[in-house]
Amino acid sequence: MKPAEILTYIRNVPDFPKEGILFKDITTALKEPKVFKAIIDNLAELVENMPIDNIVAIESRGFLFGAPLAYKMGVGLVIIRKPGKLPADIYREEYSLEYGTDALEMHKDSLKKDENVLIIDDLLATGGTAEAACRLVNKTGANVVASLFLIELTNLSKNAKLSAPIYSLIKC
């Protein structure tokens, strides 16, 4: 299944979570087994030749793609969470969203120096969340090889300043 066909399974929800935002609802794609499989297979193809030791998935929708992708690729999975959800020593990064501010946290011991990681999330808009994730990874001494997204909103992502190459399955 090609990305254009996968896109037909993603629902647009206007004015969510606030007026003026067109939300890309991936739940309509995930409930279809053939579509979910196609998403993971296509994402894997985009990064199959990269030297990756771990996939770093961003809460929460990044978990949906990071776990099966890590399994498929035979690499580790590291999670980045919203504040207050991790029990051990953490690194924290605050960032701006297209509709507010937030923070991310990661265990300090989740990555080793010089490991190569792929950051994954469902959607790239302005890049604030992904760049915060890159900064967290850099604090551990690991290397961000690339950032991977199911969807890239090109009208917003053109100003994203990520420290590693961006790969997106669907650009709209």
PDB file of C-alpha atoms in Angstrom:
ATOM      1  CA  MET A   1       0.000   0.000   0.000  1.00  0.00           C
ATOM      2  CA  LYS A   2       1.408   3.363  -1.039  1.00  0.00           C
ATOM      3  CA  PRO A   3       1.477   6.480   1.176  1.00  0.00           C
ATOM      4  CA  ALA A   4      -1.268   8.184  -0.856  1.00  0.00           C
ATOM      5  CA  GLU A   5      -3.606   5.278  -0.147  1.00  0.00           C
ATOM      6  CA  ILE A   6      -2.666   5.259   3.559  1.00  0.00           C
ATOM      7  CA  LEU A   7      -3.575   8.959   3.699  1.00  0.00           C
ATOM      8  CA  THR A   8      -7.153   8.134   2.653  1.00  0.00           C
ATOM      9  CA  TYR A   9      -7.568   6.273   5.952  1.00  0.00           C
ATOM     10  CA  ILE A  10      -6.538   9.297   8.065  1.00  0.00           C
ATOM     11  CA  ARG A  11      -9.448  11.468   9.194  1.00  0.00           C
ATOM     12  CA  ASN A  12      -9.226  15.272   9.230  1.00  0.00           C
ATOM     13  CA  VAL A  13     -10.834  16.904  12.280  1.00  0.00           C
ATOM     14  CA  PRO A  14     -11.189  20.691  11.957  1.00  0.00           C
ATOM     15  CA  ASP A  15     -10.704  23.015  14.929  1.00  0.00           C
ATOM     16  CA  PHE A  16      -9.132  20.406  17.231  1.00  0.00           C
ATOM     17  CA  PRO A  17      -7.596  20.821  19.778  1.00  0.00           C
ATOM     18  CA  LYS A  18      -8.369  24.483  19.189  1.00  0.00           C
ATOM     19  CA  GLU A  19      -9.887  26.664  16.493  1.00  0.00           C
ATOM     20  CA  GLY A  20      -7.815  26.927  13.334  1.00  0.00           C
ATOM     21  CA  ILE A  21      -6.018  23.563  13.764  1.00  0.00           C
ATOM     22  CA  LEU A  22      -6.775  20.743  11.318  1.00  0.00           C
ATOM     23  CA  PHE A  23      -6.076  17.592  13.378  1.00  0.00           C
ATOM     24  CA  LYS A  24      -4.890  14.460  11.582  1.00  0.00           C
ATOM     25  CA  ASP A  25      -6.687  11.585  13.343  1.00  0.00           C
ATOM     26  CA  ILE A  26      -4.644   8.416  12.810  1.00  0.00           C
ATOM     27  CA  THR A  27      -7.024   6.177  14.800  1.00  0.00           C
ATOM     28  CA  THR A  28      -9.025   5.534  11.646  1.00  0.00           C
ATOM     29  CA  ALA A  29      -5.904   4.102   9.961  1.00  0.00           C
ATOM     30  CA  LEU A  30      -4.685   2.096  12.968  1.00  0.00           C
ATOM     31  CA  LYS A  31      -7.937   0.148  13.316  1.00  0.00           C
ATOM     32  CA  GLU A  32      -7.440  -1.346   9.847  1.00  0.00           C
ATOM     33  CA  PRO A  33      -4.885  -4.193  10.129  1.00  0.00           C
ATOM     34  CA  LYS A  34      -3.706  -3.935   6.509  1.00  0.00           C
ATOM     35  CA  VAL A  35      -3.203  -0.181   6.839  1.00  0.00           C
ATOM     36  CA  PHE A  36      -1.340  -0.400  10.158  1.00  0.00           C
ATOM     37  CA  LYS A  37       0.924  -3.098   8.697  1.00  0.00           C
ATOM     38  CA  ALA A  38       1.521  -0.972   5.597  1.00  0.00           C
ATOM     39  CA  ILE A  39       2.438   2.023   7.764  1.00  0.00           C
ATOM     40  CA  ILE A  40       5.059   0.051   9.718  1.00  0.00           C
ATOM     41  CA  ASP A  41       6.425  -1.643   6.586  1.00  0.00           C
ATOM     42  CA  ASN A  42       6.697   1.680   4.736  1.00  0.00           C
ATOM     43  CA  LEU A  43       8.339   3.424   7.704  1.00  0.00           C
ATOM     44  CA  ALA A  44      10.858   0.576   7.961  1.00  0.00           C
ATOM     45  CA  GLU A  45      11.714   0.918   4.271  1.00  0.00           C
ATOM     46  CA  LEU A  46      12.493   4.619   4.717  1.00  0.00           C
ATOM     47  CA  VAL A  47      15.199   3.905   7.316  1.00  0.00           C
ATOM     48  CA  GLU A  48      16.268   0.315   6.591  1.00  0.00           C
ATOM     49  CA  ASN A  49      19.867   1.193   5.657  1.00  0.00           C
ATOM     50  CA  MET A  50      20.549   3.524   8.591  1.00  0.00           C
ATOM     51  CA  PRO A  51      22.884   2.496  11.419  1.00  0.00           C
ATOM     52  CA  ILE A  52      20.367   2.486  14.279  1.00  0.00           C
ATOM     53  CA  ASP A  53      20.894   1.059  17.775  1.00  0.00           C
ATOM     54  CA  ASN A  54      17.661   2.356  19.326  1.00  0.00           C
ATOM     55  CA  ILE A  55      14.411   3.960  18.307  1.00  0.00           C
ATOM     56  CA  VAL A  56      13.370   6.862  20.520  1.00  0.00           C
ATOM     57  CA  ALA A  57       9.587   7.210  20.536  1.00  0.00           C
ATOM     58  CA  ILE A  58       7.832  10.387  21.674  1.00  0.00           C
ATOM     59  CA  GLU A  59       4.716  10.122  23.868  1.00  0.00           C
ATOM     60  CA  SER A  60       2.144   9.166  23.038  1.00  0.00           C
ATOM     61  CA  ARG A  61       1.429   8.508  19.384  1.00  0.00           C
ATOM     62  CA  GLY A  62       5.112   7.953  18.673  1.00  0.00           C
ATOM     63  CA  PHE A  63       4.841   4.844  20.857  1.00  0.00           C
ATOM     64  CA  LEU A  64       2.299   3.375  18.413  1.00  0.00           C
ATOM     65  CA  PHE A  65       4.886   3.355  15.631  1.00  0.00           C
ATOM     66  CA  GLY A  66       8.116   3.120  17.608  1.00  0.00           C
ATOM     67  CA  ALA A  67       7.372  -0.216  19.296  1.00  0.00           C
ATOM     68  CA  PRO A  68       6.442  -2.248  16.205  1.00  0.00           C
ATOM     69  CA  LEU A  69       9.191  -0.573  14.181  1.00  0.00           C
ATOM     70  CA  ALA A  70      11.844  -1.400  16.808  1.00  0.00           C
ATOM     71  CA  TYR A  71      10.595  -4.987  16.859  1.00  0.00           C
ATOM     72  CA  LYS A  72      10.670  -5.235  13.055  1.00  0.00           C
ATOM     73  CA  MET A  73      14.184  -3.752  12.875  1.00  0.00           C
ATOM     74  CA  GLY A  74      15.576  -5.718  15.823  1.00  0.00           C
ATOM     75  CA  VAL A  75      16.677  -2.632  17.769  1.00  0.00           C
ATOM     76  CA  GLY A  76      15.934  -1.235  21.217  1.00  0.00           C
ATOM     77  CA  LEU A  77      13.080   1.085  22.117  1.00  0.00           C
ATOM     78  CA  VAL A  78      13.524   4.154  24.329  1.00  0.00           C
ATOM     79  CA  ILE A  79      10.552   6.271  25.354  1.00  0.00           C
ATOM     80  CA  ILE A  80      10.303  10.000  25.889  1.00  0.00           C
ATOM     81  CA  ARG A  81       7.415  10.952  28.167  1.00  0.00           C
ATOM     82  CA  LYS A  82       5.446  13.973  29.250  1.00  0.00           C
ATOM     83  CA  PRO A  83       6.463  15.390  32.671  1.00  0.00           C
ATOM     84  CA  GLY A  84       6.080  13.376  35.853  1.00  0.00           C
ATOM     85  CA  LYS A  85       5.708   9.899  34.341  1.00  0.00           C
ATOM     86  CA  LEU A  86       9.227   8.479  34.616  1.00  0.00           C
ATOM     87  CA  PRO A  87      10.418   7.049  37.965  1.00  0.00           C
ATOM     88  CA  ALA A  88      14.236   7.408  37.745  1.00  0.00           C
ATOM     89  CA  ASP A  89      16.649  10.322  37.152  1.00  0.00           C
ATOM     90  CA  ILE A  90      15.604  12.292  34.083  1.00  0.00           C
ATOM     91  CA  TYR A  91      16.640  14.913  31.596  1.00  0.00           C
ATOM     92  CA  ARG A  92      13.940  17.509  30.832  1.00  0.00           C
ATOM     93  CA  GLU A  93      13.405  19.802  27.847  1.00  0.00           C
ATOM     94  CA  GLU A  94      10.756  22.484  27.423  1.00  0.00           C
ATOM     95  CA  TYR A  95       9.548  23.440  23.958  1.00  0.00           C
ATOM     96  CA  SER A  96       6.945  25.426  22.035  1.00  0.00           C
ATOM     97  CA  LEU A  97       4.072  23.881  20.116  1.00  0.00           C
ATOM     98  CA  GLU A  98       2.040  25.449  17.324  1.00  0.00           C
ATOM     99  CA  TYR A  99      -0.664  25.975  19.995  1.00  0.00           C
ATOM    100  CA  GLY A 100       1.192  26.343  23.336  1.00  0.00           C
ATOM    101  CA  THR A 101       4.163  25.056  25.333  1.00  0.00           C
ATOM    102  CA  ASP A 102       5.039  21.713  26.914  1.00  0.00           C
ATOM    103  CA  ALA A 103       7.959  19.632  28.181  1.00  0.00           C
ATOM    104  CA  LEU A 104       9.439  16.189  27.582  1.00  0.00           C
ATOM    105  CA  GLU A 105      11.479  13.922  29.837  1.00  0.00           C
ATOM    106  CA  MET A 106      13.759  10.927  29.311  1.00  0.00           C
ATOM    107  CA  HIS A 107      15.631   8.687  31.737  1.00  0.00           C
ATOM    108  CA  LYS A 108      19.264   9.731  31.993  1.00  0.00           C
ATOM    109  CA  ASP A 109      20.435   6.122  31.632  1.00  0.00           C
ATOM    110  CA  SER A 110      18.245   5.201  28.651  1.00  0.00           C
ATOM    111  CA  LEU A 111      20.964   5.698  26.025  1.00  0.00           C
ATOM    112  CA  LYS A 112      24.724   5.228  25.929  1.00  0.00           C
ATOM    113  CA  LYS A 113      27.324   7.609  24.546  1.00  0.00           C
ATOM    114  CA  ASP A 114      27.782   7.267  20.770  1.00  0.00           C
ATOM    115  CA  GLU A 115      24.718   5.068  20.225  1.00  0.00           C
ATOM    116  CA  ASN A 116      22.845   5.897  17.021  1.00  0.00           C
ATOM    117  CA  VAL A 117      19.156   6.630  17.433  1.00  0.00           C
ATOM    118  CA  LEU A 118      16.145   7.286  15.277  1.00  0.00           C
ATOM    119  CA  ILE A 119      13.505   9.597  16.737  1.00  0.00           C
ATOM    120  CA  ILE A 120       9.930   8.754  15.787  1.00  0.00           C
ATOM    121  CA  ASP A 121       6.589  10.499  16.178  1.00  0.00           C
ATOM    122  CA  ASP A 122       3.296  10.523  14.331  1.00  0.00           C
ATOM    123  CA  LEU A 123       3.386  14.063  12.973  1.00  0.00           C
ATOM    124  CA  LEU A 124       5.821  16.855  12.183  1.00  0.00           C
ATOM    125  CA  ALA A 125       4.362  20.359  12.274  1.00  0.00           C
ATOM    126  CA  THR A 126       6.662  23.130  13.523  1.00  0.00           C
ATOM    127  CA  GLY A 127       9.290  20.709  14.836  1.00  0.00           C
ATOM    128  CA  GLY A 128       9.267  21.876  18.458  1.00  0.00           C
ATOM    129  CA  THR A 129       8.551  18.453  19.939  1.00  0.00           C
ATOM    130  CA  ALA A 130      11.074  16.655  17.733  1.00  0.00           C
ATOM    131  CA  GLU A 131      13.799  19.212  18.421  1.00  0.00           C
ATOM    132  CA  ALA A 132      13.217  18.869  22.175  1.00  0.00           C
ATOM    133  CA  ALA A 133      13.608  15.103  21.719  1.00  0.00           C
ATOM    134  CA  CYS A 134      16.878  15.678  19.817  1.00  0.00           C
ATOM    135  CA  ARG A 135      18.178  17.836  22.670  1.00  0.00           C
ATOM    136  CA  LEU A 136      17.280  15.109  25.184  1.00  0.00           C
ATOM    137  CA  VAL A 137      19.154  12.491  23.148  1.00  0.00           C
ATOM    138  CA  ASN A 138      22.166  14.793  22.817  1.00  0.00           C
ATOM    139  CA  LYS A 139      22.331  15.169  26.610  1.00  0.00           C
ATOM    140  CA  THR A 140      23.047  11.424  26.853  1.00  0.00           C
ATOM    141  CA  GLY A 141      25.913  11.608  24.361  1.00  0.00           C
ATOM    142  CA  ALA A 142      24.016   9.514  21.799  1.00  0.00           C
ATOM    143  CA  ASN A 143      23.676  10.554  18.148  1.00  0.00           C
ATOM    144  CA  VAL A 144      20.418  11.354  16.380  1.00  0.00           C
ATOM    145  CA  VAL A 145      20.750   9.764  12.938  1.00  0.00           C
ATOM    146  CA  ALA A 146      17.336  10.945  11.713  1.00  0.00           C
ATOM    147  CA  SER A 147      13.794  11.849  12.711  1.00  0.00           C
ATOM    148  CA  LEU A 148      10.929   9.827  11.242  1.00  0.00           C
ATOM    149  CA  PHE A 149       7.252  10.778  10.983  1.00  0.00           C
ATOM    150  CA  LEU A 150       4.115   9.224   9.586  1.00  0.00           C
ATOM    151  CA  ILE A 151       2.816  12.658   8.503  1.00  0.00           C
ATOM    152  CA  GLU A 152       4.594  15.925   7.744  1.00  0.00           C
ATOM    153  CA  LEU A 153       2.564  19.112   7.470  1.00  0.00           C
ATOM    154  CA  THR A 154       4.763  20.822   4.889  1.00  0.00           C
ATOM    155  CA  ASN A 155       3.239  24.283   5.276  1.00  0.00           C
ATOM    156  CA  LEU A 156       4.346  24.249   8.946  1.00  0.00           C
ATOM    157  CA  SER A 157       7.467  22.055   8.784  1.00  0.00           C
ATOM    158  CA  LYS A 158       9.295  24.284   6.285  1.00  0.00           C
ATOM    159  CA  ASN A 159      10.513  26.331   9.270  1.00  0.00           C
ATOM    160  CA  ALA A 160      11.410  23.316  11.427  1.00  0.00           C
ATOM    161  CA  LYS A 161      15.031  23.365  12.480  1.00  0.00           C
ATOM    162  CA  LEU A 162      15.916  19.802  13.421  1.00  0.00           C
ATOM    163  CA  SER A 163      19.497  18.746  14.025  1.00  0.00           C
ATOM    164  CA  ALA A 164      19.143  15.568  11.932  1.00  0.00           C
ATOM    165  CA  PRO A 165      17.589  14.653   8.575  1.00  0.00           C
ATOM    166  CA  ILE A 166      13.793  14.373   8.417  1.00  0.00           C
ATOM    167  CA  TYR A 167      11.999  11.406   6.842  1.00  0.00           C
ATOM    168  CA  SER A 168       8.224  11.424   6.429  1.00  0.00           C
ATOM    169  CA  LEU A 169       5.965   8.801   4.910  1.00  0.00           C
ATOM    170  CA  ILE A 170       3.149  11.215   4.044  1.00  0.00           C
ATOM    171  CA  LYS A 171       3.610  14.891   3.179  1.00  0.00           C
ATOM    172  CA  CYS A 172       0.533  17.064   3.047  1.00  0.00           C
TER     173      CYS A 172
END
